[in-house]
PDB file of C-alpha atoms in Angstrom:
ATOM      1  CA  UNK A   1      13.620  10.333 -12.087  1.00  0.00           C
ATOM      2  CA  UNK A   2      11.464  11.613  -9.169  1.00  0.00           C
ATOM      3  CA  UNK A   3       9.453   9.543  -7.150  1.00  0.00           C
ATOM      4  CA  UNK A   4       6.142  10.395  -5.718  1.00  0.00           C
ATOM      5  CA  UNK A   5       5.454  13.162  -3.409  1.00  0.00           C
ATOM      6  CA  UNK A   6       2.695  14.569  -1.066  1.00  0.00           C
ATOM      7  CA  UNK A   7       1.836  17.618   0.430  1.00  0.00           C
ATOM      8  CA  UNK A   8       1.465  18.872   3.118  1.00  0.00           C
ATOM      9  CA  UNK A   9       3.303  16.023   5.153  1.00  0.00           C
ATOM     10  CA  UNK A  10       0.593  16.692   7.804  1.00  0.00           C
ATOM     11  CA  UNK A  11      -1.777  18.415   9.091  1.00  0.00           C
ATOM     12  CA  UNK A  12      -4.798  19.353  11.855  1.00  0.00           C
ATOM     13  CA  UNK A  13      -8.212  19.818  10.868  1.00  0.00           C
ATOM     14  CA  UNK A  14     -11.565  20.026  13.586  1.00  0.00           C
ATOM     15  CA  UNK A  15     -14.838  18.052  12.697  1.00  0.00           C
ATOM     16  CA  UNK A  16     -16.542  19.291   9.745  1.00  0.00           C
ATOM     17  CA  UNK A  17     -14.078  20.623   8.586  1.00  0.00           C
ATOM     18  CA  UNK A  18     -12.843  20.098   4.299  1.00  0.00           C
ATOM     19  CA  UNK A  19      -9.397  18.937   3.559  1.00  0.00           C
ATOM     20  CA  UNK A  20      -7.506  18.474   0.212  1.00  0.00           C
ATOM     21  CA  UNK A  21      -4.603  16.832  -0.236  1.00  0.00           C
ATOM     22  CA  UNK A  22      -1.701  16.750  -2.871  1.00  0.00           C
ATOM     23  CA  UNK A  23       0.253  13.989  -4.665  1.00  0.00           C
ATOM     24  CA  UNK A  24       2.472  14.068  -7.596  1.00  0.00           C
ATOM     25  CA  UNK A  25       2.793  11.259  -9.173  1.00  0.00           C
ATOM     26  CA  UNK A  26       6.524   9.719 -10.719  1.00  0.00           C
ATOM     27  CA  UNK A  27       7.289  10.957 -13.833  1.00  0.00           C
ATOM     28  CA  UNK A  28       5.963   8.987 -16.786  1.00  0.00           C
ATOM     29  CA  UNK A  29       2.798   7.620 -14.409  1.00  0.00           C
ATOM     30  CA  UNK A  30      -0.394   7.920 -15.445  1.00  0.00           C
ATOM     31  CA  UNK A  31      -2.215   5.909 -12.685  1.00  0.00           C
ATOM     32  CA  UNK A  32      -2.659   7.202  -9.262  1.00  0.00           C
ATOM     33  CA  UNK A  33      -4.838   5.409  -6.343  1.00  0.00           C
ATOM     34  CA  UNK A  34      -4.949   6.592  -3.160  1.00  0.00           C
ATOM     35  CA  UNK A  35      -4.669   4.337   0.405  1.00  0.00           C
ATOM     36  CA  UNK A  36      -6.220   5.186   3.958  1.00  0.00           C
ATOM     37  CA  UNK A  37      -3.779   3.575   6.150  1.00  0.00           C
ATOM     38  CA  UNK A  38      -5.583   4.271   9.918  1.00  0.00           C
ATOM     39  CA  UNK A  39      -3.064   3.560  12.990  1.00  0.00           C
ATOM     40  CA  UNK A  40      -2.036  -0.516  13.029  1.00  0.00           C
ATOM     41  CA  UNK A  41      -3.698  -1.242   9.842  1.00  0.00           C
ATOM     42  CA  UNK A  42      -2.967  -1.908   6.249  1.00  0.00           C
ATOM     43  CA  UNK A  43      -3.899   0.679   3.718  1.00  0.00           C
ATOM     44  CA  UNK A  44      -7.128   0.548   2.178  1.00  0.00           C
ATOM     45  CA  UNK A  45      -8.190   1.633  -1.039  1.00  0.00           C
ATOM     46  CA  UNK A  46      -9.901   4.892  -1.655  1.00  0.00           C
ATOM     47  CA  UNK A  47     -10.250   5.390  -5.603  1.00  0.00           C
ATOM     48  CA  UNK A  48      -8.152   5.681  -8.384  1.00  0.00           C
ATOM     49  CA  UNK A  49      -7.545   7.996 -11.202  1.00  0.00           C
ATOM     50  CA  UNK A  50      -6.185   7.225 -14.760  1.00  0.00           C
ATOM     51  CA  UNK A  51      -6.363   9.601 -17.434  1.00  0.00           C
ATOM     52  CA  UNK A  52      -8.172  12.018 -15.016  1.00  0.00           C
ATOM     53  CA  UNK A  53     -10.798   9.578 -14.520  1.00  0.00           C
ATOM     54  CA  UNK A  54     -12.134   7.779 -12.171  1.00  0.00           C
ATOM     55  CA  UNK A  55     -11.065   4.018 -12.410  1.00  0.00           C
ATOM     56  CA  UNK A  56     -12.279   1.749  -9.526  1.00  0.00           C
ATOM     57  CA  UNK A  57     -13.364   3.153  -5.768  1.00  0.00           C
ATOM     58  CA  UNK A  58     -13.164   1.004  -2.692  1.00  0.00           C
ATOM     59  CA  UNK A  59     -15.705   1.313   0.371  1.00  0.00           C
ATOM     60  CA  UNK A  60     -15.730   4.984   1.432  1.00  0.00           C
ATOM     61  CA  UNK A  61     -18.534   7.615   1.156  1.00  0.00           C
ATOM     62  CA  UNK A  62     -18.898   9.949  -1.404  1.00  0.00           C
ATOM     63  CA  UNK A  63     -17.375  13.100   0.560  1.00  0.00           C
ATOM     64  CA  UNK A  64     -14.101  11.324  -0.354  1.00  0.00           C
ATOM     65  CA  UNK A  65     -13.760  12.682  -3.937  1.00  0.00           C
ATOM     66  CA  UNK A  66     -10.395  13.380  -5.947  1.00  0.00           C
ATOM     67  CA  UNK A  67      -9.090  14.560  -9.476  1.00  0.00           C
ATOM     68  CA  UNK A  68      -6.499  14.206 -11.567  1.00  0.00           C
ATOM     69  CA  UNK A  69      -4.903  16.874 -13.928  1.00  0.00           C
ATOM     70  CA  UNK A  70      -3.481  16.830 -17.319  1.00  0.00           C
ATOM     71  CA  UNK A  71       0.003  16.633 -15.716  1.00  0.00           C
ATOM     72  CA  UNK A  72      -0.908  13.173 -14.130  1.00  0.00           C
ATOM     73  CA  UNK A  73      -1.100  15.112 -10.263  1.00  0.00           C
ATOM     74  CA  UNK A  74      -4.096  14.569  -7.957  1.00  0.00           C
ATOM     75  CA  UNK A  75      -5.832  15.890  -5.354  1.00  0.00           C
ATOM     76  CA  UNK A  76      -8.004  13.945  -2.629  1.00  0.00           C
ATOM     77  CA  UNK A  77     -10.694  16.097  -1.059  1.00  0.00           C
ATOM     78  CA  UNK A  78     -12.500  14.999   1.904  1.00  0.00           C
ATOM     79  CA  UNK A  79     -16.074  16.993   3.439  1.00  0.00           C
ATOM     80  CA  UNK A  80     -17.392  17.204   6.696  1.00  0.00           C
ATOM     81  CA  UNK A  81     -14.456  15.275   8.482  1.00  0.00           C
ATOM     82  CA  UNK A  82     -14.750  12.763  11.068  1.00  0.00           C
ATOM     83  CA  UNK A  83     -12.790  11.733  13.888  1.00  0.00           C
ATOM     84  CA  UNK A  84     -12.620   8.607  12.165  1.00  0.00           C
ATOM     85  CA  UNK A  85     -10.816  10.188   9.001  1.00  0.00           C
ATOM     86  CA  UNK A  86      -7.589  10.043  11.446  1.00  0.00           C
ATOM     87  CA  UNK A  87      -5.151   8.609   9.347  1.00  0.00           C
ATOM     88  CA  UNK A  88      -2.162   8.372   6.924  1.00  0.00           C
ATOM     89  CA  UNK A  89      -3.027   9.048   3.380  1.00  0.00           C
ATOM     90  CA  UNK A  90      -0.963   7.355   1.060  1.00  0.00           C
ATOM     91  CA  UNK A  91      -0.702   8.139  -3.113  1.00  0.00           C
ATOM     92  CA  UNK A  92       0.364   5.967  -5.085  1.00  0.00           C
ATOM     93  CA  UNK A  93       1.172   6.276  -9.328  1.00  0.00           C
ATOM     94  CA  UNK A  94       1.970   3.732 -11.544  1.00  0.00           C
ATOM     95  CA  UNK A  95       2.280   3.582 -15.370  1.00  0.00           C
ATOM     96  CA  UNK A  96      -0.718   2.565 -16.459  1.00  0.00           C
ATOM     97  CA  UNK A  97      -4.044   1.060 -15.009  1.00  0.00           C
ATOM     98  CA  UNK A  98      -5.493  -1.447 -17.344  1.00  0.00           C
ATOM     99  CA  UNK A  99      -4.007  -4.938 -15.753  1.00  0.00           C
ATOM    100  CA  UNK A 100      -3.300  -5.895 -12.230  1.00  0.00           C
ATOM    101  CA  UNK A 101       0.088  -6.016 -12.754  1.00  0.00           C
ATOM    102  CA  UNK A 102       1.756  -2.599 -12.299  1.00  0.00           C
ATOM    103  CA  UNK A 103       3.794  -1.643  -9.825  1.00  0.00           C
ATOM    104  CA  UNK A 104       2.426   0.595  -7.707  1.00  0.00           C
ATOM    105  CA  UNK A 105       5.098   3.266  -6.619  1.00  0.00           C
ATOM    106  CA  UNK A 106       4.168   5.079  -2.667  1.00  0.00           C
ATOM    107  CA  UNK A 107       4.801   8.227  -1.555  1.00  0.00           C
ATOM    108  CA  UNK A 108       5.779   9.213   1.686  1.00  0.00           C
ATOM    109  CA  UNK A 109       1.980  10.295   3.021  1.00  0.00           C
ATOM    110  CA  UNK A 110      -0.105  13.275   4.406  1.00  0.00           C
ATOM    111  CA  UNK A 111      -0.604  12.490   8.266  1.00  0.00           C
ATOM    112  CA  UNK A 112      -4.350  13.951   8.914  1.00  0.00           C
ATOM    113  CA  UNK A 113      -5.192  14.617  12.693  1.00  0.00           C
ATOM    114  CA  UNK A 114      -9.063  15.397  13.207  1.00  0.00           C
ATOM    115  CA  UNK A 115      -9.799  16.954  16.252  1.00  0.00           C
TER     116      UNK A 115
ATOM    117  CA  UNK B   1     -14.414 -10.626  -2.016  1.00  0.00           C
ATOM    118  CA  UNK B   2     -10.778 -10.402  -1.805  1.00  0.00           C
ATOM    119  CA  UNK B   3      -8.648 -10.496   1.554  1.00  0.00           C
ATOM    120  CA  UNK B   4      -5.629 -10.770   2.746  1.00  0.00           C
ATOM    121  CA  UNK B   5      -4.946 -12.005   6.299  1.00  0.00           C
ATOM    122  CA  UNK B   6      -1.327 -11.796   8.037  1.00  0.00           C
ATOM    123  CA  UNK B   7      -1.807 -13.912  10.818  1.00  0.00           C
ATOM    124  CA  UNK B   8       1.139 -12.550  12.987  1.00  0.00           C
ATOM    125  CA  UNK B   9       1.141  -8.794  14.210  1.00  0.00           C
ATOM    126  CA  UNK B  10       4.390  -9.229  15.540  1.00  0.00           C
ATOM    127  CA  UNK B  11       7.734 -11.572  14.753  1.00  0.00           C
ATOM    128  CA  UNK B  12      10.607 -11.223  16.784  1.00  0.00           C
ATOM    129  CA  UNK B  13      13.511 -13.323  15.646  1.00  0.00           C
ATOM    130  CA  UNK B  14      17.241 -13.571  16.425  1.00  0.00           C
ATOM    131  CA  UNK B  15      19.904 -12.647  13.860  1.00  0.00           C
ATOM    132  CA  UNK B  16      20.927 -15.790  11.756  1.00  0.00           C
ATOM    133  CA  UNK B  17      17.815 -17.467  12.241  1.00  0.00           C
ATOM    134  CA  UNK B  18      15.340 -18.400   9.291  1.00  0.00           C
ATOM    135  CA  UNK B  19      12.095 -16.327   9.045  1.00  0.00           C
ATOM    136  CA  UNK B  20       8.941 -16.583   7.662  1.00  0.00           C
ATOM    137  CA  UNK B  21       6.062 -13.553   7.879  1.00  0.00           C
ATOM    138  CA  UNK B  22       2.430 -15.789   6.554  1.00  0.00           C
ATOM    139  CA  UNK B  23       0.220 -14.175   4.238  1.00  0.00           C
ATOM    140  CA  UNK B  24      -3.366 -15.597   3.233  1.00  0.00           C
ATOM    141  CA  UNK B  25      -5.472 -14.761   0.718  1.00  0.00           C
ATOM    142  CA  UNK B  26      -8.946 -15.044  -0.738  1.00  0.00           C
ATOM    143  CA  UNK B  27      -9.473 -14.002  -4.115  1.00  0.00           C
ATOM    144  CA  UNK B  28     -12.128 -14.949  -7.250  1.00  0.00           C
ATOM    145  CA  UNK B  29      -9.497 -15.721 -10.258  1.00  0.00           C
ATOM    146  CA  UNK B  30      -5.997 -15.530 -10.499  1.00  0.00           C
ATOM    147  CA  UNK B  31      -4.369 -13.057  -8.433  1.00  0.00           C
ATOM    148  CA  UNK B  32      -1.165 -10.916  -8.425  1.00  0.00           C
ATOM    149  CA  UNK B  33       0.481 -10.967  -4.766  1.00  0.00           C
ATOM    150  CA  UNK B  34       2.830  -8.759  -3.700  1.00  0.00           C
ATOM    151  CA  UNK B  35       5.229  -8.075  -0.337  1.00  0.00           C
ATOM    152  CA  UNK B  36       5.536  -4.379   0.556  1.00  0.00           C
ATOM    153  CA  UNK B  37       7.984  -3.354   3.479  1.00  0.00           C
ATOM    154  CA  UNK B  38       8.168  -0.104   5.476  1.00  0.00           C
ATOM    155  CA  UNK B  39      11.335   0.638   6.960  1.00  0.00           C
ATOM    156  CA  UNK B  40      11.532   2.732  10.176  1.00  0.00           C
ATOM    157  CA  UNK B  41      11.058   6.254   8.953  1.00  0.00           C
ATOM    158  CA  UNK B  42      11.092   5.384   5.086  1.00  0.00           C
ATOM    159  CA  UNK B  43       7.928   4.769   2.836  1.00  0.00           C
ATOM    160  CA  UNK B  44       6.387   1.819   1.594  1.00  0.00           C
ATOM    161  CA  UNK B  45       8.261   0.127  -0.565  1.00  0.00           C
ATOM    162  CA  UNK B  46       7.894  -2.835  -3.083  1.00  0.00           C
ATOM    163  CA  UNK B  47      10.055  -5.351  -2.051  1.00  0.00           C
ATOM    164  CA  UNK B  48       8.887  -8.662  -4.363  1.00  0.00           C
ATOM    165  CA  UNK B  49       6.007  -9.711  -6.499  1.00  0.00           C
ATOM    166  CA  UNK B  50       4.878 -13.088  -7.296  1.00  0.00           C
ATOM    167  CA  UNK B  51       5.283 -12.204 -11.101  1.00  0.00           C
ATOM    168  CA  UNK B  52       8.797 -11.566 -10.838  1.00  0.00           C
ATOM    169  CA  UNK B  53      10.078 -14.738  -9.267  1.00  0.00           C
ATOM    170  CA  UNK B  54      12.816 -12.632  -7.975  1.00  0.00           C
ATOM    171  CA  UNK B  55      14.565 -13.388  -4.740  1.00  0.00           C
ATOM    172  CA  UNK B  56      15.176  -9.704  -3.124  1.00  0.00           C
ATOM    173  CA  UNK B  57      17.496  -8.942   0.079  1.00  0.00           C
ATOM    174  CA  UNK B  58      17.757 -12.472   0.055  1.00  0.00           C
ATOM    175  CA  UNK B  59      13.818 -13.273   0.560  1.00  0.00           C
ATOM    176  CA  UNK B  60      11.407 -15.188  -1.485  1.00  0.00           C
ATOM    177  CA  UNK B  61       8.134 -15.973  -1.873  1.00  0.00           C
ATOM    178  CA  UNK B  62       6.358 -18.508  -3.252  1.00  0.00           C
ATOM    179  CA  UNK B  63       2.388 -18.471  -4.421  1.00  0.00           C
ATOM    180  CA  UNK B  64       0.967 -21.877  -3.347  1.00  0.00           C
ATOM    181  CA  UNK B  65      -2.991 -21.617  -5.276  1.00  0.00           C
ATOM    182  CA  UNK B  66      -4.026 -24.955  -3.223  1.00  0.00           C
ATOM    183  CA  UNK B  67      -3.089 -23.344   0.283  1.00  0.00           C
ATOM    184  CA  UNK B  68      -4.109 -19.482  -1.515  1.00  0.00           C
ATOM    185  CA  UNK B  69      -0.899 -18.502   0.802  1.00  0.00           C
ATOM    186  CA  UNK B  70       2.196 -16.497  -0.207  1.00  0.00           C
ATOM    187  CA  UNK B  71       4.885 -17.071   2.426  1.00  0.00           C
ATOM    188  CA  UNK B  72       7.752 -14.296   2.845  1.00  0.00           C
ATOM    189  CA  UNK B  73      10.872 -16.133   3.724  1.00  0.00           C
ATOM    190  CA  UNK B  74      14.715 -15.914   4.504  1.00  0.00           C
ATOM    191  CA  UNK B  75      16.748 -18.228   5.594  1.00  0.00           C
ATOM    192  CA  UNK B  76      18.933 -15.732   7.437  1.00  0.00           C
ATOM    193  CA  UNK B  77      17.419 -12.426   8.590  1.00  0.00           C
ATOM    194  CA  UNK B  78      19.657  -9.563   9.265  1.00  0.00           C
ATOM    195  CA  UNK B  79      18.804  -6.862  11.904  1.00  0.00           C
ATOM    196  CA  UNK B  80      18.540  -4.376   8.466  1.00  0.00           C
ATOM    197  CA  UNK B  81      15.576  -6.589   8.117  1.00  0.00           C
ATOM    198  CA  UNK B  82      13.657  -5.153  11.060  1.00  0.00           C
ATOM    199  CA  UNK B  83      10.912  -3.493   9.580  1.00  0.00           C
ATOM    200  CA  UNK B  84       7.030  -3.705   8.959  1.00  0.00           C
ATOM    201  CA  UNK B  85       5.921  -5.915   6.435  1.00  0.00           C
ATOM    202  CA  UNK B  86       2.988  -5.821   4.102  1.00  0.00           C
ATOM    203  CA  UNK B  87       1.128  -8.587   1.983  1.00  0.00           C
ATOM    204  CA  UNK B  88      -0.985  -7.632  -1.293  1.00  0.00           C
ATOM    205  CA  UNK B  89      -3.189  -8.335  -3.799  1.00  0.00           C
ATOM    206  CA  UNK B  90      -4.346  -7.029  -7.052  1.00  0.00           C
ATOM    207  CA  UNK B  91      -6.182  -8.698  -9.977  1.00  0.00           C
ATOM    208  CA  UNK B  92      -7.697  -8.194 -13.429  1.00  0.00           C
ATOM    209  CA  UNK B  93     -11.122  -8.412 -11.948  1.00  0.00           C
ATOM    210  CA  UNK B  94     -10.212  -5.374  -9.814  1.00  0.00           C
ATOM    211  CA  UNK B  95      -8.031  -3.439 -11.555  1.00  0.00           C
ATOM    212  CA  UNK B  96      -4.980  -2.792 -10.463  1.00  0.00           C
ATOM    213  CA  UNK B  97      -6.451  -1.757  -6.891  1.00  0.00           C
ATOM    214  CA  UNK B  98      -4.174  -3.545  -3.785  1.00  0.00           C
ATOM    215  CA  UNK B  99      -5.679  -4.818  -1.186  1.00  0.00           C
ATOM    216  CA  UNK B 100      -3.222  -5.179   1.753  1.00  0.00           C
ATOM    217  CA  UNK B 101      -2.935  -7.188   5.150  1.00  0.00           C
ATOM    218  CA  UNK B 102      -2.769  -5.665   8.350  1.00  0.00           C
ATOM    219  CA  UNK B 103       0.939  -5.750   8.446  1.00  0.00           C
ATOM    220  CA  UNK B 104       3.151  -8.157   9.850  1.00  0.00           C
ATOM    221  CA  UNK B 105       6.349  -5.569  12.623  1.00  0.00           C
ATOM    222  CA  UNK B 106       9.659  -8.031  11.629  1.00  0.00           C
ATOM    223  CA  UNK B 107      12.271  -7.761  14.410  1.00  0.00           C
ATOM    224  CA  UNK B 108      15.883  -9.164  14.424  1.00  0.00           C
ATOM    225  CA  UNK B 109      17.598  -8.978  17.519  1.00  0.00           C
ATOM    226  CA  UNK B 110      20.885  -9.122  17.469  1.00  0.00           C
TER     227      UNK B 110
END
């Protein structure tokens, strides 16, 4: 069984800039969410995707937007970057989104430095 | 709104001794609490829910609804214990989004 994974493990983008990351979620998932974790915090919840829809959003703007494709993979894309999007992304997949029960399975993050 | 507070940043504790890493919560309806941990250079990992009722690595946790806390505990930490840990939530009302504490960096000295 493969667990999650994320590309690229990091990387450096300038203000303004676009960004998209990559996650692919554990086989048999169906569920992924994705986590800002900024330095000395918890992770915070960005949106999640079941079914390749959209299935709950936390608190960020709309130039945080994702998909997910038929194979259950996902992509976060952020616009116009801020110094403030600084931060370890984290995806997460799970088997399947309709209780708050699941398991949420993490993979090892994209570390985004905005300069 | 639902939060989770971890009261302690840092724990520092010597091998042998008991610990216990706080976790607080504030949720509307029943909620599903969870304990992450991050070893050094490994990613987050599940390491007990409240569902479960498991004891893992030798820690438990109990969900006390009048207190809305969900205490990590061991009665003997290890220095494999070092490591940061994380308190959650998720619930029906939310989906199965976490919300997570601000982390709580365990230490066992030897």
């Amino acid at each position: 069984e493969t667990g999650v994974t994320q590309s690229p493990t990091h990387l450096i983008k300038t203000r303004g800039q676009q960004v998209t990351l990559r996650c692919s979620s554990q086989s048999g998932h169906n569920t992924v969410s994705w986590y800002q974790q900024a330095l000395g915090q918890g992770p915070q919840f960005i949106f999640q995707y079941y079914r390749e829809e959209e299935n709950g959003r936390g608190n960020f703007p709309p130039r945080f937007s994702g998909l997910q494709f038929p194979n259950y993979s996902s992509e976060l894309n952020v616009n116009a970057l801020e110094l403030d999007d600084s931060a370890l992304y984290l995806c997460a997949s799970s088997p399947n989104s309709r209780g708050g029960e699941e398991t949420q399975y993490f993979g090892p993050g994209t570390r985004l430095l905005v300069l | 709104a639902q939060r989770v507070t971890q009261p302690e940043k840092l724990l520092s504790v010597f091998k042998g001794a008991p610990v216990e890493l706080k976790c607080n919560y504030s949720y509307s309806g029943s909620p599903e609490l969870f304990w992450y941990v991050q070893y050094s250079r490994q990613r987050l990992q599940l390491l007990l829910r409240h569902i479960s009722r498991e004891s893992i690595k030798g820690f438990t946790a109990d969900l006390n609804k009048g207190e809305t806390s969900f205490h990590l505990k061991k009665p003997f930490a290890q220095e494999e214990d070092s490591a940061m840990y994380y308190c959650a939530l998720s619930g029906l009302a939310s989906g199965s989004r976490l919300t997570f504490g601000e982390g709580t960096q365990l230490t066992v000295n030897p």
